[in-house]
Tab-separated table of C-alpha atoms in Angstrom:
chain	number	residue	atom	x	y	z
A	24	UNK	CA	-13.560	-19.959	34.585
A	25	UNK	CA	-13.996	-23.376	35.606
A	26	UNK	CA	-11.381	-26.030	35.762
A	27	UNK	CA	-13.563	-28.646	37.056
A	28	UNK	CA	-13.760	-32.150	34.610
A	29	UNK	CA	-16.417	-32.432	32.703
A	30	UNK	CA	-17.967	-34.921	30.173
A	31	UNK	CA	-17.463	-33.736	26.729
A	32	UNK	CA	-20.445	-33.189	24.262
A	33	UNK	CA	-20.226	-31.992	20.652
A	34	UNK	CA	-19.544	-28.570	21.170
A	35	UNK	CA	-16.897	-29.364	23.112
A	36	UNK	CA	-14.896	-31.666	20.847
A	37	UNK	CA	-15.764	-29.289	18.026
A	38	UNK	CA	-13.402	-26.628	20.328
A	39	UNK	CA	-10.466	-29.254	20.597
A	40	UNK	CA	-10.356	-29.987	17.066
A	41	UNK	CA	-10.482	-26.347	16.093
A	42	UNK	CA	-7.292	-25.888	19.034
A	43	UNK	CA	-5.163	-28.816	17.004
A	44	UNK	CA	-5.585	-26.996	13.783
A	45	UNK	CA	-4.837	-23.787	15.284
A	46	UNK	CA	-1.904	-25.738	17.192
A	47	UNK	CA	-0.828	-27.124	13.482
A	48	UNK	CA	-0.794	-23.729	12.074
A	49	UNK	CA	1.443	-22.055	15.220
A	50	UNK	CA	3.666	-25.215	14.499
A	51	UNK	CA	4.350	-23.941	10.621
A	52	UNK	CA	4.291	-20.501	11.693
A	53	UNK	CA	6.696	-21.315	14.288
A	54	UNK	CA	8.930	-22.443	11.966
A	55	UNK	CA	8.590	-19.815	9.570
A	56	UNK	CA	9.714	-17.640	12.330
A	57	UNK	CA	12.690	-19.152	12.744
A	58	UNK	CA	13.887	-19.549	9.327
A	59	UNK	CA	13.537	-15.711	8.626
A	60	UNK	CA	15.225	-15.499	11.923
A	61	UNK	CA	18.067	-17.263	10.833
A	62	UNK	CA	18.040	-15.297	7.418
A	63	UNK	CA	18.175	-12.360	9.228
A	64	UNK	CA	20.805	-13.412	11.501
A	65	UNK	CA	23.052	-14.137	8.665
A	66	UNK	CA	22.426	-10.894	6.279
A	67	UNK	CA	25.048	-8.638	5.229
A	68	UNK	CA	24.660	-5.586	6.897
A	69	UNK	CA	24.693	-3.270	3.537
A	70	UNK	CA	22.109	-6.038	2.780
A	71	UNK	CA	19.492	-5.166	5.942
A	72	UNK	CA	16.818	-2.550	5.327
A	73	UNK	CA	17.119	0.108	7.619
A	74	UNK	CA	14.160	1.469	9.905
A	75	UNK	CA	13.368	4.436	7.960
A	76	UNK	CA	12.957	2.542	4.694
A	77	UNK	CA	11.145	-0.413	6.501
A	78	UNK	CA	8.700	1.772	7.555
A	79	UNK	CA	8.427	4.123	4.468
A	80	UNK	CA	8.221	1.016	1.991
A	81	UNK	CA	5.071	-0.699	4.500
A	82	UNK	CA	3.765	3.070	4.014
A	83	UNK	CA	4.143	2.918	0.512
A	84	UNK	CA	2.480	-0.327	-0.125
A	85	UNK	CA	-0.017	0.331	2.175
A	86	UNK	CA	-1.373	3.241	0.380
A	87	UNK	CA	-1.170	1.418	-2.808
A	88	UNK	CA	-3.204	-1.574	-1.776
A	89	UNK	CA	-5.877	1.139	-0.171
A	90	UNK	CA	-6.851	3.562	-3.192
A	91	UNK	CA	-6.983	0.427	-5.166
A	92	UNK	CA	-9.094	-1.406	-2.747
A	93	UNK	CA	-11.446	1.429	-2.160
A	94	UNK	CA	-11.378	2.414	-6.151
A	95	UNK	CA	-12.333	-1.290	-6.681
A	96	UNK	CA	-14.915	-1.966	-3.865
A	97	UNK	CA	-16.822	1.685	-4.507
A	98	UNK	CA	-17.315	1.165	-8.222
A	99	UNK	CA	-17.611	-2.838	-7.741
A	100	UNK	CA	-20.638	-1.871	-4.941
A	101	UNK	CA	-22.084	0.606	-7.129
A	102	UNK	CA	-22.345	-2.040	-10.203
A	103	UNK	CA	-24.209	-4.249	-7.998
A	104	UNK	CA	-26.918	-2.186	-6.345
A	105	UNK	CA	-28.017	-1.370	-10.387
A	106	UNK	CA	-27.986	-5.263	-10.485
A	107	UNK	CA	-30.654	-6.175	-7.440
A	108	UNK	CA	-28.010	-6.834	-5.919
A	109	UNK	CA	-28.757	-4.127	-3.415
A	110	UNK	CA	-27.376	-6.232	0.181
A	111	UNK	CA	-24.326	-7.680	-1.130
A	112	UNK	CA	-23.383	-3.996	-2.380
A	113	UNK	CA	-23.841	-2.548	0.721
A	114	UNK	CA	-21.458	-5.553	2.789
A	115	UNK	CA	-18.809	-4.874	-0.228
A	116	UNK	CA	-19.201	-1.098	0.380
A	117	UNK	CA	-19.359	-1.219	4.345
A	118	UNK	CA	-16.002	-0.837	6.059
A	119	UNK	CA	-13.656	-3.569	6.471
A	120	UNK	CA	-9.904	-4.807	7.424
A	121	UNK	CA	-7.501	-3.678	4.244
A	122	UNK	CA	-6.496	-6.633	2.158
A	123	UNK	CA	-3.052	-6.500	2.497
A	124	UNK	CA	-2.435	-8.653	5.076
A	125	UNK	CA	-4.192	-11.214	3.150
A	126	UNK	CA	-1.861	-9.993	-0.109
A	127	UNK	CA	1.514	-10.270	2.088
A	128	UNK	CA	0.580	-13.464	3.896
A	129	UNK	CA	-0.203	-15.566	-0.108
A	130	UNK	CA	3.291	-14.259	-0.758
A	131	UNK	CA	1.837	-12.180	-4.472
A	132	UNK	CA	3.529	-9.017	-3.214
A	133	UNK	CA	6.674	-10.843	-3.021
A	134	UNK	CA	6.846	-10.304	-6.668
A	135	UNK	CA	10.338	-9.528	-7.764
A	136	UNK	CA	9.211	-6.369	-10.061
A	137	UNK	CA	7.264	-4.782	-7.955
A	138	UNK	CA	9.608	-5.021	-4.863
A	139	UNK	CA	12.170	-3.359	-7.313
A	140	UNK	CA	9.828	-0.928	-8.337
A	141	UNK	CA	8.655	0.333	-4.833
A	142	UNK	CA	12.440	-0.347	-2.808
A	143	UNK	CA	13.742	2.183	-5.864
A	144	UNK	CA	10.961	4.966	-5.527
A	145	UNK	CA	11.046	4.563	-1.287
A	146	UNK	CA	14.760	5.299	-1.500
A	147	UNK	CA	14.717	7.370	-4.178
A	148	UNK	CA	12.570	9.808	-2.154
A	149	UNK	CA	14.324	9.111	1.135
A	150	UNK	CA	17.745	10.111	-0.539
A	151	UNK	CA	16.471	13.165	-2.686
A	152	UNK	CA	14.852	14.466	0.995
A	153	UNK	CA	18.191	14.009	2.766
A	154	UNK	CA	20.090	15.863	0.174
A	155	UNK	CA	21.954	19.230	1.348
A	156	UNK	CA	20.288	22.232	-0.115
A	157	UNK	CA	22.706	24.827	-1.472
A	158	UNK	CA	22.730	27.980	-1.822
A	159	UNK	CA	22.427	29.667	-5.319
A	160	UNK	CA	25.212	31.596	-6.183
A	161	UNK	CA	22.557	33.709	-7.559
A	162	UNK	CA	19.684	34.831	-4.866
A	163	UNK	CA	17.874	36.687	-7.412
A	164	UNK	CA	17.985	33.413	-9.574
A	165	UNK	CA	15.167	31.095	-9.130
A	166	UNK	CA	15.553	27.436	-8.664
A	167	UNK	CA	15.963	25.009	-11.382
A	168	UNK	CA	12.613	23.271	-11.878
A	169	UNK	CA	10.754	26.618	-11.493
A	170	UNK	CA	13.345	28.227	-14.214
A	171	UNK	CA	12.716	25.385	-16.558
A	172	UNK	CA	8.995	26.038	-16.095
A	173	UNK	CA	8.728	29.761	-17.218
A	174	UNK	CA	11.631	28.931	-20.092
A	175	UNK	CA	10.742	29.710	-23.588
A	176	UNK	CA	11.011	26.951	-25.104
A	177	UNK	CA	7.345	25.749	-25.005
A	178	UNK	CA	8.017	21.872	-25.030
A	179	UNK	CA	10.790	22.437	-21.899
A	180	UNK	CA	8.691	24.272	-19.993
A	181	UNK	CA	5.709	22.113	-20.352
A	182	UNK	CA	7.612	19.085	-19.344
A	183	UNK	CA	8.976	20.951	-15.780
A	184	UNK	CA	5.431	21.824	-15.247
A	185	UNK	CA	4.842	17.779	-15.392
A	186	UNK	CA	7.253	17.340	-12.877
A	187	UNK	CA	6.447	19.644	-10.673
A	188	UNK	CA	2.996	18.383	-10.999
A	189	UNK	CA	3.914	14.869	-10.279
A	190	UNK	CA	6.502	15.547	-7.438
A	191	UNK	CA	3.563	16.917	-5.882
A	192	UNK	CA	0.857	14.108	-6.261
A	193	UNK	CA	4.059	11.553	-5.123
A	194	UNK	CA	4.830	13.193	-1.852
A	195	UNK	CA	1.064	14.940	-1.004
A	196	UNK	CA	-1.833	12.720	0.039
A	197	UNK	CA	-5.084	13.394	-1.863
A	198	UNK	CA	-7.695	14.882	0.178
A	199	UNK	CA	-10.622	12.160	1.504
A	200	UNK	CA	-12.562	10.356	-1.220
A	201	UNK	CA	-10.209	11.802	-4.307
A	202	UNK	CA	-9.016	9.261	-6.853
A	203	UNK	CA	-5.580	7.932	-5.231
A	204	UNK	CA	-3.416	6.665	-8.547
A	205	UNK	CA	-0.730	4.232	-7.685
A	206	UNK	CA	1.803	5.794	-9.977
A	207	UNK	CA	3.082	2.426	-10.870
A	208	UNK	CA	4.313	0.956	-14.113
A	209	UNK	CA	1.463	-0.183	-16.296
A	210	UNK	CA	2.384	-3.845	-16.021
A	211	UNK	CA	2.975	-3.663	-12.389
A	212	UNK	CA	-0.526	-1.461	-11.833
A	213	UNK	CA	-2.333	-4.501	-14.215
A	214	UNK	CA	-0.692	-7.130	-11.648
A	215	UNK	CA	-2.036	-5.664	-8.190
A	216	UNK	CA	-5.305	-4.666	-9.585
A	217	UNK	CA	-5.876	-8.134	-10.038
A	218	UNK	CA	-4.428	-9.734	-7.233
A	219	UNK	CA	-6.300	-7.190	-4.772
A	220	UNK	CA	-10.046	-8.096	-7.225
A	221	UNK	CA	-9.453	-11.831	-6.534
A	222	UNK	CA	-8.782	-10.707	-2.316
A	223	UNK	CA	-12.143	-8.828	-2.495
A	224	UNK	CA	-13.610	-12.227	-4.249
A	225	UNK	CA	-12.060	-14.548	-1.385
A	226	UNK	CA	-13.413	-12.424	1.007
A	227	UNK	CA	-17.233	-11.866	0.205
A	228	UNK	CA	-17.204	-14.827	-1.589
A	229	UNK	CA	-18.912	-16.420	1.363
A	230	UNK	CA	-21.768	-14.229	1.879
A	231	UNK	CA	-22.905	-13.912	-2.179
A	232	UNK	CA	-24.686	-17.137	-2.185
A	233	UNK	CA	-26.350	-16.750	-5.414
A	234	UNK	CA	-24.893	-13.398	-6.406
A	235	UNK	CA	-21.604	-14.890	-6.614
A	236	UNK	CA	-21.832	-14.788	-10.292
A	237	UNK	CA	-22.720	-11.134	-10.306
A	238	UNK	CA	-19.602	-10.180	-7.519
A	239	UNK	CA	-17.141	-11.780	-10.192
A	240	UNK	CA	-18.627	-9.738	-13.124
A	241	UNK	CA	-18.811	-6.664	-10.753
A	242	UNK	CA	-15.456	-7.041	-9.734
A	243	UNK	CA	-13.904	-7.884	-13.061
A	244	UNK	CA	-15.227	-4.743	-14.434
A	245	UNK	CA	-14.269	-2.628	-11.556
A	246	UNK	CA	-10.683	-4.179	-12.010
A	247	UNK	CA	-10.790	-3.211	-15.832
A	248	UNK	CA	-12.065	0.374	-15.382
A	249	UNK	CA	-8.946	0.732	-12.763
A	250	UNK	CA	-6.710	-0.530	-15.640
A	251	UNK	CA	-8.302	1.528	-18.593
A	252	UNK	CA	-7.821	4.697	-16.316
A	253	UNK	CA	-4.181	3.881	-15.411
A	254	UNK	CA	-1.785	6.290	-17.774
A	255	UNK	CA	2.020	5.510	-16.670
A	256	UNK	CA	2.989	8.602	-18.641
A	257	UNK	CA	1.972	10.545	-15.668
A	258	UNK	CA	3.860	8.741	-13.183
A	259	UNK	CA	7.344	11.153	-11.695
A	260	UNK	CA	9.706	8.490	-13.029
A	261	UNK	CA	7.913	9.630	-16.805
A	262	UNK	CA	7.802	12.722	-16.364
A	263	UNK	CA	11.381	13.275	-15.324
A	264	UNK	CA	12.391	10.980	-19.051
A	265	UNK	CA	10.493	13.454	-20.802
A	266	UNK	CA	11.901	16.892	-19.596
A	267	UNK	CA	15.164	15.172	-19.798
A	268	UNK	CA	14.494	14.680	-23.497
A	269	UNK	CA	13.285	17.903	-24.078
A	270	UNK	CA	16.663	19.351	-22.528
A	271	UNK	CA	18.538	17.054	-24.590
A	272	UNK	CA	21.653	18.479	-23.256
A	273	UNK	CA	24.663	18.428	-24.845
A	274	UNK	CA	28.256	17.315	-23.557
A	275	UNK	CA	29.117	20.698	-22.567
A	276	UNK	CA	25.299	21.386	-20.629
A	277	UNK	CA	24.950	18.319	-18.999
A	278	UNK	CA	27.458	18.496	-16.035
A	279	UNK	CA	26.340	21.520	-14.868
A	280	UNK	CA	22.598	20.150	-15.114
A	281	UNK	CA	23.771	17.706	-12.666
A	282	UNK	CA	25.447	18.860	-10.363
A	283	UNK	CA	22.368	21.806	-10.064
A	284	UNK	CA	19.334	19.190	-10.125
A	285	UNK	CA	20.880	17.819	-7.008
A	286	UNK	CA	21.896	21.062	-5.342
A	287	UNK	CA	17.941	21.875	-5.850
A	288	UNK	CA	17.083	17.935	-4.489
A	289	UNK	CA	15.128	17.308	-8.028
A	290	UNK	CA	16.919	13.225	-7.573
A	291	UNK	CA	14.235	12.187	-10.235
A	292	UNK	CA	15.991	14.536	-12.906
A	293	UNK	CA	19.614	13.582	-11.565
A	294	UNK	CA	18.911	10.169	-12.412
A	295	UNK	CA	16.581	11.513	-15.829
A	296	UNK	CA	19.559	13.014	-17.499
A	297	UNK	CA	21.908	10.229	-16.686
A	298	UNK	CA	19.134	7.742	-17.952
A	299	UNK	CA	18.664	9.915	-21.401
A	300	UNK	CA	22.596	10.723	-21.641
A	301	UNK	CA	23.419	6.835	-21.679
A	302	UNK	CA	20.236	5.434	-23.024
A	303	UNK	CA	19.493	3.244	-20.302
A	304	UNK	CA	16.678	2.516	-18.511
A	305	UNK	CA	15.405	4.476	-15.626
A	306	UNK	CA	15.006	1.576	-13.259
A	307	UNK	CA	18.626	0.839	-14.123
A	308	UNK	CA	19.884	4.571	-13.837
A	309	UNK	CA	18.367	4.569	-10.259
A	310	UNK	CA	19.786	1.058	-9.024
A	311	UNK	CA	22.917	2.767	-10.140
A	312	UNK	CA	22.289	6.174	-8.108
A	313	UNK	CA	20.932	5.245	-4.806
A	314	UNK	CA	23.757	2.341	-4.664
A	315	UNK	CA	26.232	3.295	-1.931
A	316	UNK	CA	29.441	1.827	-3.187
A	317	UNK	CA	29.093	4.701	-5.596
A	318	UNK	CA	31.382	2.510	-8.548
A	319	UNK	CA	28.827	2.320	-11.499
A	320	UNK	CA	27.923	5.899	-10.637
A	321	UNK	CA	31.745	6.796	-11.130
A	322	UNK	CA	31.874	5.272	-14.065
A	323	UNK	CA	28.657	6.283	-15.142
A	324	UNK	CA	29.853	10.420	-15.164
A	325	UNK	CA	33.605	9.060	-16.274
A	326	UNK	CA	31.386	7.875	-19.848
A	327	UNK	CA	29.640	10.965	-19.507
A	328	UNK	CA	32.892	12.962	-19.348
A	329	UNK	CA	32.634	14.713	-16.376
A	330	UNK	CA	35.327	15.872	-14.840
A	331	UNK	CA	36.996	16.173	-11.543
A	332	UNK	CA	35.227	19.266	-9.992
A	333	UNK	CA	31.643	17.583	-11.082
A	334	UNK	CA	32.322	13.836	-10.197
A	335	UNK	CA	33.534	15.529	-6.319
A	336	UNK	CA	30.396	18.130	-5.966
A	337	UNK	CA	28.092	15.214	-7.042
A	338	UNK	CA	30.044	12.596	-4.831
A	339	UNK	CA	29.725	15.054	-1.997
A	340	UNK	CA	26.039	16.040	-2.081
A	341	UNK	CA	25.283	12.078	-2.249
A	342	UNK	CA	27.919	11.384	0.749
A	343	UNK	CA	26.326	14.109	3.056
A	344	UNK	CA	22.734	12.929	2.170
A	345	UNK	CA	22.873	9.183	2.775
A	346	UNK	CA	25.136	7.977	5.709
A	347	UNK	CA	26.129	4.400	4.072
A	348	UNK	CA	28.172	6.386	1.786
A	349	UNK	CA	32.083	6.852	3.106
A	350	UNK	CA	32.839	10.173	1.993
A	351	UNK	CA	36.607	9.589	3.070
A	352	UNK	CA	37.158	7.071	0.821
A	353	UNK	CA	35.400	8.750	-2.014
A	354	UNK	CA	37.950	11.108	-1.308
A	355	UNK	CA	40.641	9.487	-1.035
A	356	UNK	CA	39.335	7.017	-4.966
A	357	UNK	CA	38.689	10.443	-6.532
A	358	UNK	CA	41.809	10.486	-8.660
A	359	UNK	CA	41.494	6.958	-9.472
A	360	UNK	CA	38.253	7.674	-10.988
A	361	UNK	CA	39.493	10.819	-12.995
A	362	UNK	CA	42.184	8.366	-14.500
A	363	UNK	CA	39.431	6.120	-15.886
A	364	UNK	CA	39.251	7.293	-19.379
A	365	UNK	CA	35.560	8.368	-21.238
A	366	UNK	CA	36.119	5.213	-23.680
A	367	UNK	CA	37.041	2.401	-20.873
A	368	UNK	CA	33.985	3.651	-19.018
A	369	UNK	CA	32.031	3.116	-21.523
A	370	UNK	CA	33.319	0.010	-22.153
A	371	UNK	CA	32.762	-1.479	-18.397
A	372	UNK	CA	29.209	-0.316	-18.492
A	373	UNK	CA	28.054	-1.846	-21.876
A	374	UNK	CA	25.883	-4.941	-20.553
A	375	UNK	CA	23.618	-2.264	-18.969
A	376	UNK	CA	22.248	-1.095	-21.904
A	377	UNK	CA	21.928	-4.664	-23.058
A	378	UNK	CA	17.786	-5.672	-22.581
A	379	UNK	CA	17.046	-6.638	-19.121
A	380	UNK	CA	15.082	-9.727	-19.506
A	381	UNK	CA	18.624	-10.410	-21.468
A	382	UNK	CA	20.711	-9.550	-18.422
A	383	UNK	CA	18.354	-11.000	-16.098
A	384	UNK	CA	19.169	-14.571	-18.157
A	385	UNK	CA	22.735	-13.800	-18.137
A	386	UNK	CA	22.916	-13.264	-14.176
A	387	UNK	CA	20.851	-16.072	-13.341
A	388	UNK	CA	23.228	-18.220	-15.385
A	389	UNK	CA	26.373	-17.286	-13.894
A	390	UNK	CA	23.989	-17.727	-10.242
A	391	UNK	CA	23.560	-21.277	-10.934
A	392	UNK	CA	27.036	-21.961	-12.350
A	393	UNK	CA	28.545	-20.397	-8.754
A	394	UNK	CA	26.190	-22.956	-7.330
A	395	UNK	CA	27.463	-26.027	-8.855
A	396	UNK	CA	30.701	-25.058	-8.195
């Protein structure tokens, strides 16, 4: 390398205005750093994500972004080689960096809903993995999920089946070049479809030249056929609602179906029942679960009218699963929350079952009125 002085020509100045703007960007990026440094700095600790759910919610979105990418780009491709379009399919359908980075760094996956969404399903599944697996009282008896399978009752069983079914596609990777389904919400599945179609449009845009028309087109029907496949009713968090309402179980079933669906780590059902029992939404019914104060949940089973024995087995199998849980105070609050009567439970929980765009309104009021205070 030479460090000798030199008279500059145009190449050269073209390299020291390309090292300002790349000086101008480390500047902002500099500064970004340090705010989100400071954030950090400052965050409750309940508040910080730990490592295991850092990395299992950068695996989960991962994944997501992928099977949609390569669902998008392989039909998108195909489209355009019927078109004489034959080299810009083949650079759309060649191998190239995922799109996330380009997704995370425009700030779209920031998107309050689907953070919600995919922080509730990573802990969800982190928690129902960490649960202690009893012991049936019962060896000969099989576990609850297969028992609810072979039941009877044709519209019970069916529904287990489903559950089983989609417990398995949630936790088991499909095998190379099999459909990957996001197992989103409809909305939310709608949203990153489209956000990921206009990131494949950014990036080839460039090299279309006069088959940019025919990319959009390609693309936008690509990103349709993704959304026309999509059914939500087979996602886990469905499937669980429905065997839940084909139980239906009544005031004297339903603690025991509890306190069992945890003992056999089916979380999903746990917060099912609780959902269907209450009439609230599932979203809601798992904020309430996998939060470790544990005081919605306690008043949750109080409305429920579950009693002591139920409220401690549940309390415990949650305390020994997720450490941020103090199981000696749990102990130590268990007869305060066996004094809360069925009625004044219900009372304290009645703006959860109002709507939640409602609530949403209602919180962001009382946000800004803490502000101008």
């Amino acid at each position: 390398m030479s460090i000798e002085r030199r008279d500059m020509d145009a190449g050269t100045r073209r390299g020291a205005t390309a090292l300002l703007a790349r000086a101008a960007v480390a500047d902002v990026r500099a500064d970004e750093r340090l705010r989100v440094a400071i954030d950090d700095f400052f965050l409750d600790e309940d508040a910080r994500l730990d490592d295991r759910t850092r990395v299992a919610m950068a695996a989960v979105l991962g994944d997501l972004a992928l099977g949609i990418e390569a669902a998008l780009r392989r039909y998108a491709a195909r489209l355009l080689a019927a078109r004489d379009a034959a080299t810009l399919a083949e650079t759309l359908s060649a191998e190239a960096p995922a799109i996330l980075e380009r997704l995370v760094g425009s700030g779209l996956v920031r998107d309050s809903d689907l953070m919600r969404e995919l922080f509730g399903r990573v802990r969800q599944d982190l928690l129902a993995d960490a649960l202690p697996s009893d012991a049936p009282e019962d060896p000969d008896r099989a576990s609850l999920l297969p028992r609810l399978a072979q039941q009877g009752d044709s519209v019970v069983a069916a529904s287990a089946i489903a559950l089983l079914s989609a417990e398995s596609r949630r936790r088991v990777p499909p095998a190379p070049g099999q459909p990957n389904p996001s197992d989103l919400p409809a909305e939310l599945h709608h949203r990153l479809v489209w956000w990921i179609a206009a990131a494949l449009r950014e990036r080839f845009a460039g090299g279309a030249g006069e088959a940019l028309p025919l990319l959009d087109r390609a693309l936008a029907e690509a990103a349709l056929r993704s959304i026309a496949a999509h059914d939500e009713g087979d996602r886990l968090e469905a499937s669980a609602l429905r065997l839940a309402a084909a139980l239906d179980p009544q005031a004297n079933e339903l603690p025991a179906l509890l306190v069992e669906s945890l003992a056999d780590r089916r979380l999903s059902l746990f917060v099912a029942l609780l959902a269907h029992a209450l009439g609230l939404d599932y979203g809601d019914a798992r904020e309430i679960v996998l939060d470790p104060g544990g005081e919605r949940l306690w008043l949750l089973l109080r409305a429920l009218e579950l009693d002591r024995e139920a409220i401690a087995r549940i309390g415990l199998a949650l305390s020994d699963a997720d450490p941020r849980r103090d199981i000696d105070r749990f102990a130590e609050g268990l007869d305060a929350i066996v004094a809360v009567t069925p009625d004044a439970a219900r009372h304290a929980l009645a703006p959860l079952l109002l709507h939640r765009d409602y609530r949403a309104a209602l919180v962001a009021l009382a946000r800004h009125q803490d502000r101008v205070r």
